[in-house]
Short mmCIF file of N, CA and C in Angstrom, two decimals:
data_model
loop_
_atom_site.label_atom_id
_atom_site.label_comp_id
_atom_site.label_asym_id
_atom_site.label_seq_id
_atom_site.Cartn_x
_atom_site.Cartn_y
_atom_site.Cartn_z
N UNK A 222 82.95 63.40 118.98
CA UNK A 222 83.43 64.42 118.12
C UNK A 222 84.78 64.04 117.57
N UNK A 223 85.04 64.49 116.41
CA UNK A 223 86.30 64.14 115.67
C UNK A 223 87.33 65.12 116.34
N UNK A 224 88.71 64.61 116.22
CA UNK A 224 89.75 65.31 116.82
C UNK A 224 90.39 66.40 116.08
N UNK A 225 89.73 66.75 114.80
CA UNK A 225 90.36 67.93 113.97
C UNK A 225 89.99 69.18 114.65
N UNK A 226 90.70 70.34 114.18
CA UNK A 226 90.51 71.63 114.71
C UNK A 226 89.18 72.18 114.23
N UNK A 227 88.36 72.73 115.00
CA UNK A 227 87.04 73.18 114.70
C UNK A 227 87.23 74.47 113.88
N UNK A 228 86.46 74.40 112.75
CA UNK A 228 86.63 75.49 111.74
C UNK A 228 85.11 75.98 111.52
N UNK A 229 84.87 77.27 111.57
CA UNK A 229 83.54 77.90 111.44
C UNK A 229 83.45 78.67 110.03
N UNK A 230 82.31 78.43 109.40
CA UNK A 230 81.96 79.10 108.06
C UNK A 230 80.49 79.58 108.11
N UNK A 231 80.28 80.59 107.38
CA UNK A 231 78.76 81.15 107.34
C UNK A 231 77.94 80.09 106.86
N UNK A 232 76.76 79.92 107.38
CA UNK A 232 75.87 78.82 107.18
C UNK A 232 75.16 78.96 105.84
N UNK A 233 75.14 77.90 105.02
CA UNK A 233 74.44 77.78 103.82
C UNK A 233 73.54 76.54 103.88
N UNK A 234 72.27 76.64 103.58
CA UNK A 234 71.34 75.47 103.67
C UNK A 234 70.29 75.59 102.65
N UNK A 235 70.20 74.59 101.82
CA UNK A 235 69.33 74.64 100.66
C UNK A 235 69.57 75.76 99.68
N UNK A 236 70.81 76.05 99.52
CA UNK A 236 71.33 77.20 98.68
C UNK A 236 70.97 78.52 99.17
N UNK A 237 70.56 78.68 100.40
CA UNK A 237 70.10 79.87 100.93
C UNK A 237 71.10 80.26 102.15
N UNK A 238 71.57 81.52 102.14
CA UNK A 238 72.50 81.93 103.03
C UNK A 238 71.72 82.31 104.34
N UNK A 239 72.36 82.00 105.54
CA UNK A 239 71.83 82.47 106.77
C UNK A 239 72.87 83.32 107.41
N UNK A 240 72.72 84.71 107.25
CA UNK A 240 73.80 85.59 107.63
C UNK A 240 74.07 85.72 109.06
N UNK A 241 73.09 85.38 109.94
CA UNK A 241 73.38 85.46 111.36
C UNK A 241 73.93 84.35 112.01
N UNK A 242 74.30 83.37 111.22
CA UNK A 242 74.68 82.03 111.74
C UNK A 242 75.86 81.45 111.12
N UNK A 243 76.74 80.62 111.86
CA UNK A 243 77.89 79.88 111.37
C UNK A 243 77.74 78.46 111.77
N UNK A 244 78.35 77.60 110.87
CA UNK A 244 78.36 76.13 111.25
C UNK A 244 79.77 75.76 111.25
N UNK A 245 80.12 74.63 112.22
CA UNK A 245 81.40 74.18 112.26
C UNK A 245 81.44 72.90 111.61
N UNK A 246 82.77 72.52 111.28
CA UNK A 246 83.01 71.17 110.66
C UNK A 246 82.82 70.03 111.67
N UNK A 247 82.54 70.33 112.99
CA UNK A 247 82.12 69.47 113.98
C UNK A 247 80.72 69.16 114.15
N UNK A 248 79.97 69.97 113.38
CA UNK A 248 78.46 69.70 113.46
C UNK A 248 77.73 70.69 114.54
N UNK A 249 78.41 71.82 114.84
CA UNK A 249 77.69 72.76 115.73
C UNK A 249 77.37 73.97 114.99
N UNK A 250 76.39 74.80 115.50
CA UNK A 250 75.92 76.02 114.98
C UNK A 250 75.90 77.15 116.05
N UNK A 251 76.30 78.23 115.67
CA UNK A 251 76.37 79.41 116.56
C UNK A 251 75.83 80.59 115.89
N UNK A 252 75.28 81.53 116.55
CA UNK A 252 74.85 82.78 116.08
C UNK A 252 76.03 83.89 116.09
N UNK A 253 76.02 84.73 115.17
CA UNK A 253 77.13 85.68 115.08
C UNK A 253 76.55 86.98 115.67
N UNK A 254 77.43 87.72 116.40
CA UNK A 254 76.99 88.96 116.95
C UNK A 254 76.64 89.92 115.99
N UNK A 255 75.43 90.57 116.07
CA UNK A 255 75.06 91.59 115.06
C UNK A 255 74.09 92.50 115.66
N UNK A 256 73.87 93.68 114.81
CA UNK A 256 72.89 94.59 115.26
C UNK A 256 71.55 94.14 114.64
N UNK A 257 70.50 94.40 115.47
CA UNK A 257 69.05 94.14 115.06
C UNK A 257 68.22 95.30 115.14
N UNK A 258 67.42 95.62 114.06
CA UNK A 258 66.58 96.71 114.14
C UNK A 258 65.15 96.23 114.45
N UNK A 259 64.49 97.02 115.29
CA UNK A 259 63.13 96.61 115.73
C UNK A 259 62.40 97.95 116.02
N UNK A 260 61.05 97.81 116.22
CA UNK A 260 60.18 98.89 116.52
C UNK A 260 59.90 98.79 118.00
N UNK A 261 59.98 100.04 118.76
CA UNK A 261 59.65 100.09 120.09
C UNK A 261 58.63 101.21 120.32
N UNK A 262 57.49 100.94 120.55
CA UNK A 262 56.25 101.97 120.64
C UNK A 262 56.26 102.79 119.32
N UNK A 263 56.48 102.11 118.15
CA UNK A 263 56.34 102.67 116.84
C UNK A 263 57.58 103.48 116.38
N UNK A 264 58.70 103.55 117.28
CA UNK A 264 59.93 104.24 116.97
C UNK A 264 60.95 103.13 116.55
N UNK A 265 61.70 103.36 115.50
CA UNK A 265 62.73 102.41 115.12
C UNK A 265 63.87 102.43 116.15
N UNK A 266 64.34 101.29 116.63
CA UNK A 266 65.39 101.13 117.45
C UNK A 266 66.47 100.15 117.01
N UNK A 267 67.55 100.07 117.64
CA UNK A 267 68.67 99.27 117.18
C UNK A 267 69.17 98.59 118.42
N UNK A 268 69.55 97.34 118.47
CA UNK A 268 70.18 96.67 119.65
C UNK A 268 71.19 95.71 119.09
N UNK A 269 72.17 95.33 119.95
CA UNK A 269 73.22 94.43 119.60
C UNK A 269 72.88 93.06 120.13
N UNK A 270 72.90 92.09 119.32
CA UNK A 270 72.64 90.65 119.74
C UNK A 270 73.96 89.97 119.81
N UNK A 271 74.31 89.38 121.05
CA UNK A 271 75.69 88.67 121.14
C UNK A 271 75.46 87.32 120.42
N UNK A 272 76.50 86.83 119.99
CA UNK A 272 76.55 85.58 119.33
C UNK A 272 76.80 84.41 120.54
N UNK A 273 76.11 83.25 120.15
CA UNK A 273 76.18 82.19 121.09
C UNK A 273 75.97 80.71 120.37
N UNK A 274 76.31 79.64 121.11
CA UNK A 274 75.97 78.40 120.46
C UNK A 274 74.52 78.21 120.48
N UNK A 275 74.07 77.58 119.36
CA UNK A 275 72.55 77.33 119.20
C UNK A 275 72.32 76.00 119.88
N UNK A 276 71.35 75.70 120.73
CA UNK A 276 70.92 74.61 121.24
C UNK A 276 70.23 73.67 120.11
N UNK A 277 70.77 72.54 119.89
CA UNK A 277 70.11 71.74 118.84
C UNK A 277 69.01 70.81 119.50
N UNK A 278 67.97 70.64 118.75
CA UNK A 278 66.83 69.80 119.13
C UNK A 278 67.04 68.42 118.35
N UNK A 279 66.38 67.36 118.92
CA UNK A 279 66.64 66.05 118.46
C UNK A 279 65.37 65.53 117.96
N UNK A 280 65.24 65.19 116.68
CA UNK A 280 63.87 64.58 116.13
C UNK A 280 63.67 63.22 116.58
N UNK A 281 62.61 62.95 117.33
CA UNK A 281 62.24 61.69 117.77
C UNK A 281 61.85 60.70 116.63
N UNK A 282 61.26 61.29 115.67
CA UNK A 282 60.88 60.44 114.48
C UNK A 282 62.02 60.11 113.66
N UNK A 283 62.83 61.01 113.22
CA UNK A 283 63.81 60.67 112.30
C UNK A 283 65.28 60.57 112.98
N UNK A 284 65.31 60.89 114.16
CA UNK A 284 66.57 60.81 114.97
C UNK A 284 67.66 61.64 114.51
N UNK A 285 67.46 62.69 113.80
CA UNK A 285 68.45 63.72 113.38
C UNK A 285 68.31 64.94 114.28
N UNK A 286 69.45 65.61 114.35
CA UNK A 286 69.55 66.92 114.96
C UNK A 286 69.08 68.06 114.09
N UNK A 287 68.27 68.93 114.65
CA UNK A 287 67.91 70.12 113.79
C UNK A 287 67.65 71.30 114.71
N UNK A 288 67.51 72.48 114.05
CA UNK A 288 67.21 73.72 114.85
C UNK A 288 66.47 74.55 113.77
N UNK A 289 65.75 75.58 114.34
CA UNK A 289 65.01 76.58 113.44
C UNK A 289 65.77 77.83 113.49
N UNK A 290 66.04 78.50 112.28
CA UNK A 290 66.88 79.65 112.19
C UNK A 290 66.25 80.47 111.18
N UNK A 291 66.62 81.76 111.38
CA UNK A 291 66.05 82.92 110.46
C UNK A 291 67.04 83.02 109.30
N UNK A 292 66.55 82.96 107.98
CA UNK A 292 67.46 83.08 106.90
C UNK A 292 67.54 84.42 106.45
N UNK A 293 68.19 84.71 105.29
CA UNK A 293 68.30 85.98 104.85
C UNK A 293 67.12 86.81 104.33
N UNK A 294 66.00 85.94 104.18
CA UNK A 294 64.73 86.55 103.78
C UNK A 294 63.91 86.81 105.08
N UNK A 295 64.52 86.76 106.32
CA UNK A 295 63.86 86.99 107.62
C UNK A 295 62.78 85.88 107.77
N UNK A 296 62.87 84.73 107.23
CA UNK A 296 61.74 83.68 107.51
C UNK A 296 62.49 82.56 108.32
N UNK A 297 61.81 81.99 109.32
CA UNK A 297 62.32 81.01 110.15
C UNK A 297 62.17 79.71 109.42
N UNK A 298 63.19 78.92 109.31
CA UNK A 298 63.14 77.65 108.60
C UNK A 298 63.82 76.56 109.59
N UNK A 299 63.39 75.35 109.25
CA UNK A 299 64.00 74.21 109.99
C UNK A 299 65.29 73.80 109.33
N UNK A 300 66.37 73.71 109.97
CA UNK A 300 67.73 73.36 109.44
C UNK A 300 68.13 72.02 110.00
N UNK A 301 68.40 70.98 109.19
CA UNK A 301 69.00 69.73 109.68
C UNK A 301 70.50 69.93 109.64
N UNK A 302 71.08 69.52 110.75
CA UNK A 302 72.48 69.98 110.95
C UNK A 302 73.33 69.21 110.08
N UNK A 303 73.22 67.92 109.82
CA UNK A 303 74.11 67.18 108.95
C UNK A 303 74.10 67.69 107.54
N UNK A 304 72.89 68.14 106.94
CA UNK A 304 72.79 68.59 105.68
C UNK A 304 73.53 70.11 105.67
N UNK A 305 73.33 70.84 106.73
CA UNK A 305 73.95 72.06 106.69
C UNK A 305 75.39 72.11 106.69
N UNK A 306 75.98 71.13 107.47
CA UNK A 306 77.46 70.93 107.51
C UNK A 306 77.97 70.58 106.13
N UNK A 307 77.24 69.56 105.58
CA UNK A 307 77.80 69.13 104.26
C UNK A 307 77.65 70.23 103.24
N UNK A 308 76.57 70.89 103.14
CA UNK A 308 76.37 71.95 102.08
C UNK A 308 77.34 73.17 102.30
N UNK A 309 77.54 73.56 103.51
CA UNK A 309 78.45 74.68 103.77
C UNK A 309 79.89 74.25 103.55
N UNK A 310 80.44 73.10 103.85
CA UNK A 310 81.80 72.79 103.75
C UNK A 310 82.20 72.20 102.48
N UNK A 311 81.36 71.34 101.84
CA UNK A 311 81.61 70.54 100.69
C UNK A 311 80.98 71.13 99.32
N UNK A 312 79.72 71.36 99.55
CA UNK A 312 78.98 71.93 98.39
C UNK A 312 77.53 71.31 98.19
N UNK A 313 76.89 71.39 97.10
CA UNK A 313 75.51 71.00 96.85
C UNK A 313 75.44 69.57 97.29
N UNK A 314 74.06 69.26 97.65
CA UNK A 314 73.81 67.93 98.05
C UNK A 314 72.99 67.28 96.93
N UNK A 315 73.28 66.02 96.50
CA UNK A 315 72.55 65.38 95.45
C UNK A 315 71.05 65.35 95.85
N UNK A 316 70.73 64.24 96.67
CA UNK A 316 69.43 64.13 97.19
C UNK A 316 69.36 64.10 98.73
N UNK A 317 70.31 63.22 99.34
CA UNK A 317 70.35 63.03 100.63
C UNK A 317 71.79 63.11 101.15
N UNK A 318 71.90 63.36 102.34
CA UNK A 318 73.16 63.31 103.06
C UNK A 318 73.13 62.08 104.07
N UNK A 319 74.02 61.34 104.02
CA UNK A 319 74.13 60.03 104.88
C UNK A 319 75.45 60.06 105.72
N UNK A 320 75.33 59.36 106.79
CA UNK A 320 76.50 59.25 107.86
C UNK A 320 77.24 57.98 107.45
N UNK A 321 78.62 58.09 107.23
CA UNK A 321 79.36 56.95 106.85
C UNK A 321 79.53 55.94 107.93
N UNK A 322 79.53 56.28 109.14
CA UNK A 322 79.81 55.19 110.26
C UNK A 322 78.40 54.71 110.62
N UNK A 323 77.29 55.30 110.11
CA UNK A 323 75.99 54.76 110.37
C UNK A 323 75.40 55.48 111.60
N UNK A 324 76.06 56.19 112.41
CA UNK A 324 75.58 56.87 113.61
C UNK A 324 75.17 58.29 113.22
N UNK A 325 73.81 58.50 113.22
CA UNK A 325 73.28 59.70 112.63
C UNK A 325 73.43 60.85 113.64
N UNK A 326 74.03 60.64 114.71
CA UNK A 326 74.36 61.81 115.61
C UNK A 326 75.78 62.36 115.45
N UNK A 327 76.54 61.66 114.72
CA UNK A 327 77.93 62.18 114.39
C UNK A 327 77.89 63.01 113.19
N UNK A 328 77.81 64.36 113.34
CA UNK A 328 77.60 65.30 112.18
C UNK A 328 78.81 65.98 111.84
N UNK A 329 80.11 65.41 112.11
CA UNK A 329 81.27 66.10 111.73
C UNK A 329 81.50 65.81 110.21
N UNK A 330 82.21 66.61 109.52
CA UNK A 330 82.28 66.68 108.07
C UNK A 330 82.92 65.37 107.43
N UNK A 331 83.87 64.86 108.17
CA UNK A 331 84.54 63.49 107.66
C UNK A 331 83.58 62.37 107.73
N UNK A 332 82.45 62.50 108.47
CA UNK A 332 81.51 61.30 108.53
C UNK A 332 80.33 61.50 107.57
N UNK A 333 80.20 62.46 106.73
CA UNK A 333 79.18 62.78 105.82
C UNK A 333 79.41 62.64 104.52
N UNK A 334 78.46 62.05 103.60
CA UNK A 334 78.58 61.90 102.12
C UNK A 334 77.16 62.02 101.61
N UNK A 335 77.11 62.53 100.31
CA UNK A 335 75.83 62.75 99.72
C UNK A 335 75.67 61.62 98.74
N UNK A 336 74.32 61.22 98.77
CA UNK A 336 73.87 60.09 97.73
C UNK A 336 72.58 60.41 97.13
N UNK A 337 72.28 59.61 96.05
CA UNK A 337 71.06 59.84 95.30
C UNK A 337 69.99 59.04 95.87
N UNK A 338 68.80 59.11 95.51
CA UNK A 338 67.62 58.41 96.02
C UNK A 338 67.85 56.91 95.83
N UNK A 339 68.38 56.50 94.58
CA UNK A 339 68.50 55.10 94.26
C UNK A 339 69.57 54.54 95.09
N UNK A 340 70.63 55.25 95.41
CA UNK A 340 71.75 54.71 96.30
C UNK A 340 71.25 54.60 97.61
N UNK A 341 70.29 55.43 98.19
CA UNK A 341 69.64 55.27 99.38
C UNK A 341 68.82 54.03 99.60
N UNK A 342 68.10 53.76 98.45
CA UNK A 342 67.32 52.62 98.48
C UNK A 342 68.21 51.28 98.55
N UNK A 343 69.21 51.24 97.74
CA UNK A 343 70.17 50.09 97.70
C UNK A 343 70.75 49.98 99.10
N UNK A 344 71.13 50.93 99.71
CA UNK A 344 71.79 50.95 101.06
C UNK A 344 70.81 50.46 102.01
N UNK A 345 69.55 50.97 102.06
CA UNK A 345 68.53 50.40 102.92
C UNK A 345 68.13 48.95 102.65
N UNK A 346 68.07 48.60 101.41
CA UNK A 346 67.86 47.20 101.30
C UNK A 346 68.84 46.18 101.81
N UNK A 347 70.13 46.70 101.75
CA UNK A 347 71.27 45.87 102.38
C UNK A 347 71.15 45.87 103.96
N UNK A 348 70.82 47.15 104.39
CA UNK A 348 70.81 47.25 105.76
C UNK A 348 69.68 46.62 106.51
N UNK A 349 68.57 46.70 105.90
CA UNK A 349 67.29 46.17 106.42
C UNK A 349 66.53 45.21 105.58
N UNK A 350 67.05 44.04 105.35
CA UNK A 350 66.50 43.22 104.34
C UNK A 350 65.11 42.65 104.76
N UNK A 351 64.76 42.69 106.03
CA UNK A 351 63.43 42.30 106.43
C UNK A 351 62.27 43.14 106.01
N UNK A 352 62.66 44.51 105.77
CA UNK A 352 61.68 45.45 105.40
C UNK A 352 61.72 45.96 104.02
N UNK A 353 62.27 45.07 103.12
CA UNK A 353 62.33 45.50 101.76
C UNK A 353 60.99 45.74 101.25
N UNK A 354 61.05 46.77 100.29
CA UNK A 354 59.71 47.13 99.75
C UNK A 354 59.30 45.99 98.78
N UNK A 355 58.03 45.79 98.80
CA UNK A 355 57.43 44.80 97.87
C UNK A 355 57.36 45.24 96.40
N UNK A 356 57.85 44.59 95.51
CA UNK A 356 57.86 45.00 94.14
C UNK A 356 56.49 44.98 93.53
N UNK A 357 56.27 45.70 92.57
CA UNK A 357 54.97 45.61 91.70
C UNK A 357 54.75 44.30 91.23
N UNK A 358 53.40 43.86 91.28
CA UNK A 358 53.05 42.57 90.70
C UNK A 358 52.58 42.87 89.29
N UNK A 359 52.89 41.94 88.42
CA UNK A 359 52.48 42.12 87.00
C UNK A 359 51.76 40.75 86.80
N UNK A 360 50.40 40.81 86.41
CA UNK A 360 49.70 39.50 86.34
C UNK A 360 49.96 38.96 84.86
N UNK A 361 49.26 37.94 84.47
CA UNK A 361 49.50 37.22 83.23
C UNK A 361 49.18 38.19 82.06
N UNK A 362 48.18 39.09 82.18
CA UNK A 362 47.72 39.86 81.11
C UNK A 362 48.50 41.19 81.01
N UNK A 363 49.78 41.19 81.78
CA UNK A 363 50.68 42.47 81.81
C UNK A 363 49.99 43.59 82.34
N UNK A 364 48.94 43.57 83.11
CA UNK A 364 48.35 44.66 83.88
C UNK A 364 49.16 44.88 85.13
N UNK A 365 49.48 46.19 85.26
CA UNK A 365 50.24 46.64 86.41
C UNK A 365 49.34 46.71 87.62
N UNK A 366 49.86 46.05 88.65
CA UNK A 366 49.14 46.19 89.88
C UNK A 366 50.13 46.99 90.93
N UNK A 367 49.66 47.95 91.46
CA UNK A 367 50.50 48.80 92.37
C UNK A 367 51.09 47.99 93.57
N UNK A 368 52.12 48.46 94.33
CA UNK A 368 52.67 47.85 95.41
C UNK A 368 51.36 47.66 96.33
N UNK A 369 51.47 46.39 96.90
CA UNK A 369 50.24 45.96 97.58
C UNK A 369 50.52 45.07 98.75
N UNK A 370 49.59 44.91 99.66
CA UNK A 370 49.68 43.92 100.81
C UNK A 370 48.71 42.86 100.36
N UNK A 371 47.86 43.00 99.38
CA UNK A 371 46.88 42.02 98.98
C UNK A 371 47.57 40.93 98.28
N UNK A 372 47.11 39.72 98.34
CA UNK A 372 47.68 38.65 97.61
C UNK A 372 47.19 38.65 96.21
N UNK A 373 47.82 37.93 95.22
CA UNK A 373 47.26 37.88 93.95
C UNK A 373 45.87 37.19 93.85
N UNK A 374 45.66 36.32 94.77
CA UNK A 374 44.45 35.47 94.80
C UNK A 374 43.34 36.58 95.08
N UNK A 375 43.42 37.43 96.13
CA UNK A 375 42.38 38.40 96.43
C UNK A 375 42.20 39.38 95.32
N UNK A 376 43.32 39.78 94.66
CA UNK A 376 43.03 40.72 93.53
C UNK A 376 42.36 40.02 92.43
N UNK A 377 42.55 38.76 92.20
CA UNK A 377 41.92 37.93 91.12
C UNK A 377 40.40 37.90 91.51
N UNK A 378 40.06 37.66 92.76
CA UNK A 378 38.76 37.53 93.15
C UNK A 378 38.07 38.97 92.92
N UNK A 379 38.73 40.09 93.28
CA UNK A 379 38.17 41.33 92.97
C UNK A 379 37.89 41.67 91.52
N UNK A 380 38.76 41.29 90.63
CA UNK A 380 38.69 41.58 89.24
C UNK A 380 37.65 40.64 88.57
N UNK A 381 37.54 39.44 89.06
CA UNK A 381 36.60 38.43 88.48
C UNK A 381 35.12 38.90 88.72
N UNK A 382 34.83 39.38 89.99
CA UNK A 382 33.62 39.74 90.41
C UNK A 382 33.19 41.25 90.30
N UNK A 383 34.04 41.95 89.65
CA UNK A 383 33.70 43.45 89.61
C UNK A 383 32.42 43.80 88.80
N UNK A 384 32.05 42.94 87.80
CA UNK A 384 30.85 43.25 87.05
C UNK A 384 29.74 42.49 87.57
N UNK A 385 29.95 41.51 88.44
CA UNK A 385 28.79 40.64 88.91
C UNK A 385 28.16 40.94 90.26
N UNK A 386 29.14 41.52 91.10
CA UNK A 386 28.57 41.80 92.54
C UNK A 386 28.81 43.29 92.87
N UNK A 387 28.25 43.69 93.88
CA UNK A 387 28.27 44.90 94.58
C UNK A 387 29.64 44.97 95.18
N UNK A 388 30.21 46.22 95.20
CA UNK A 388 31.57 46.33 95.74
C UNK A 388 31.69 45.92 97.26
N UNK A 389 30.63 46.05 97.96
CA UNK A 389 30.67 45.63 99.43
C UNK A 389 30.62 44.13 99.52
N UNK A 390 30.00 43.50 98.60
CA UNK A 390 29.97 41.98 98.56
C UNK A 390 31.26 41.47 98.21
N UNK A 391 31.94 42.15 97.19
CA UNK A 391 33.30 41.74 96.79
C UNK A 391 34.27 41.90 97.97
N UNK A 392 34.05 42.89 98.69
CA UNK A 392 35.03 43.10 99.81
C UNK A 392 34.93 42.00 100.80
N UNK A 393 33.65 41.65 101.09
CA UNK A 393 33.35 40.44 102.01
C UNK A 393 33.97 39.21 101.41
N UNK A 394 33.69 38.92 100.08
CA UNK A 394 34.22 37.72 99.52
C UNK A 394 35.70 37.61 99.49
N UNK A 395 36.35 38.71 99.21
CA UNK A 395 37.95 38.73 99.06
C UNK A 395 38.50 38.96 100.53
N UNK A 396 37.77 39.24 101.54
CA UNK A 396 38.13 39.54 102.94
C UNK A 396 39.09 40.82 102.86
N UNK A 397 38.69 41.75 102.35
CA UNK A 397 39.55 43.08 102.28
C UNK A 397 38.63 44.24 102.48
N UNK A 398 39.17 45.40 102.39
CA UNK A 398 38.42 46.58 102.71
C UNK A 398 37.80 47.10 101.36
N UNK A 399 36.75 47.97 101.51
CA UNK A 399 36.00 48.48 100.37
C UNK A 399 36.98 49.37 99.51
N UNK A 400 37.80 50.00 100.18
CA UNK A 400 38.85 50.99 99.38
C UNK A 400 39.77 50.10 98.60
N UNK A 401 40.11 48.93 98.99
CA UNK A 401 40.99 48.03 98.31
C UNK A 401 40.22 47.49 97.04
N UNK A 402 38.88 47.19 97.24
CA UNK A 402 37.98 46.85 96.03
C UNK A 402 38.10 47.88 95.06
N UNK A 403 37.92 49.14 95.39
CA UNK A 403 37.93 50.29 94.56
C UNK A 403 39.32 50.53 93.88
N UNK A 404 40.29 50.27 94.65
CA UNK A 404 41.73 50.47 94.12
C UNK A 404 42.13 49.35 93.10
N UNK A 405 41.70 48.15 93.20
CA UNK A 405 42.18 47.15 92.32
C UNK A 405 41.11 46.69 91.27
N UNK A 406 39.97 47.20 91.35
CA UNK A 406 38.97 46.89 90.18
C UNK A 406 39.17 47.90 89.11
N UNK A 407 38.91 47.52 87.89
CA UNK A 407 39.16 48.35 86.64
C UNK A 407 38.16 49.26 86.35
N UNK A 408 36.74 48.90 86.51
CA UNK A 408 35.69 49.75 86.03
C UNK A 408 34.80 50.28 87.09
N UNK A 409 34.94 49.94 88.29
CA UNK A 409 33.88 50.36 89.37
C UNK A 409 34.13 51.89 89.66
#
């Protein structure tokens, strides 16, 4: 955690207010004490809900902290903590929120910045050069070939034989799947 004083503000996420919750500049969320109306055996009742710190869950796939909260429309939504902290304390998010120090578990406000999709791609290409996205291939006739794992030779075999052979035979000859044959042939 950062050593600054913890400040709490009403939570805003995706431009929607969450009136029963507050977020801190340290990346924590708490509920606010409030009265809640409900039905008990068909009769309207009211009870007081104490405020408390909200337990955050950790996404195994994306590795981000998140929680599920009820918004002003009384719908339960998933809220990613880093995005909620940024949007509440700084303002609207461009496309993505990234962590300056690279540790995606440090959700305090001084460690967050917003970036566009193209900036994220550039950052990921620098960070992970071995997993760069393969660029589209353009053959001699200026025909666009989508991002692919197939080599140019296999695509050439598919296109040369598309009017001569059955798609299953082409897939055998090019050593690829039938769906790849349909994907890269022009008229089948």
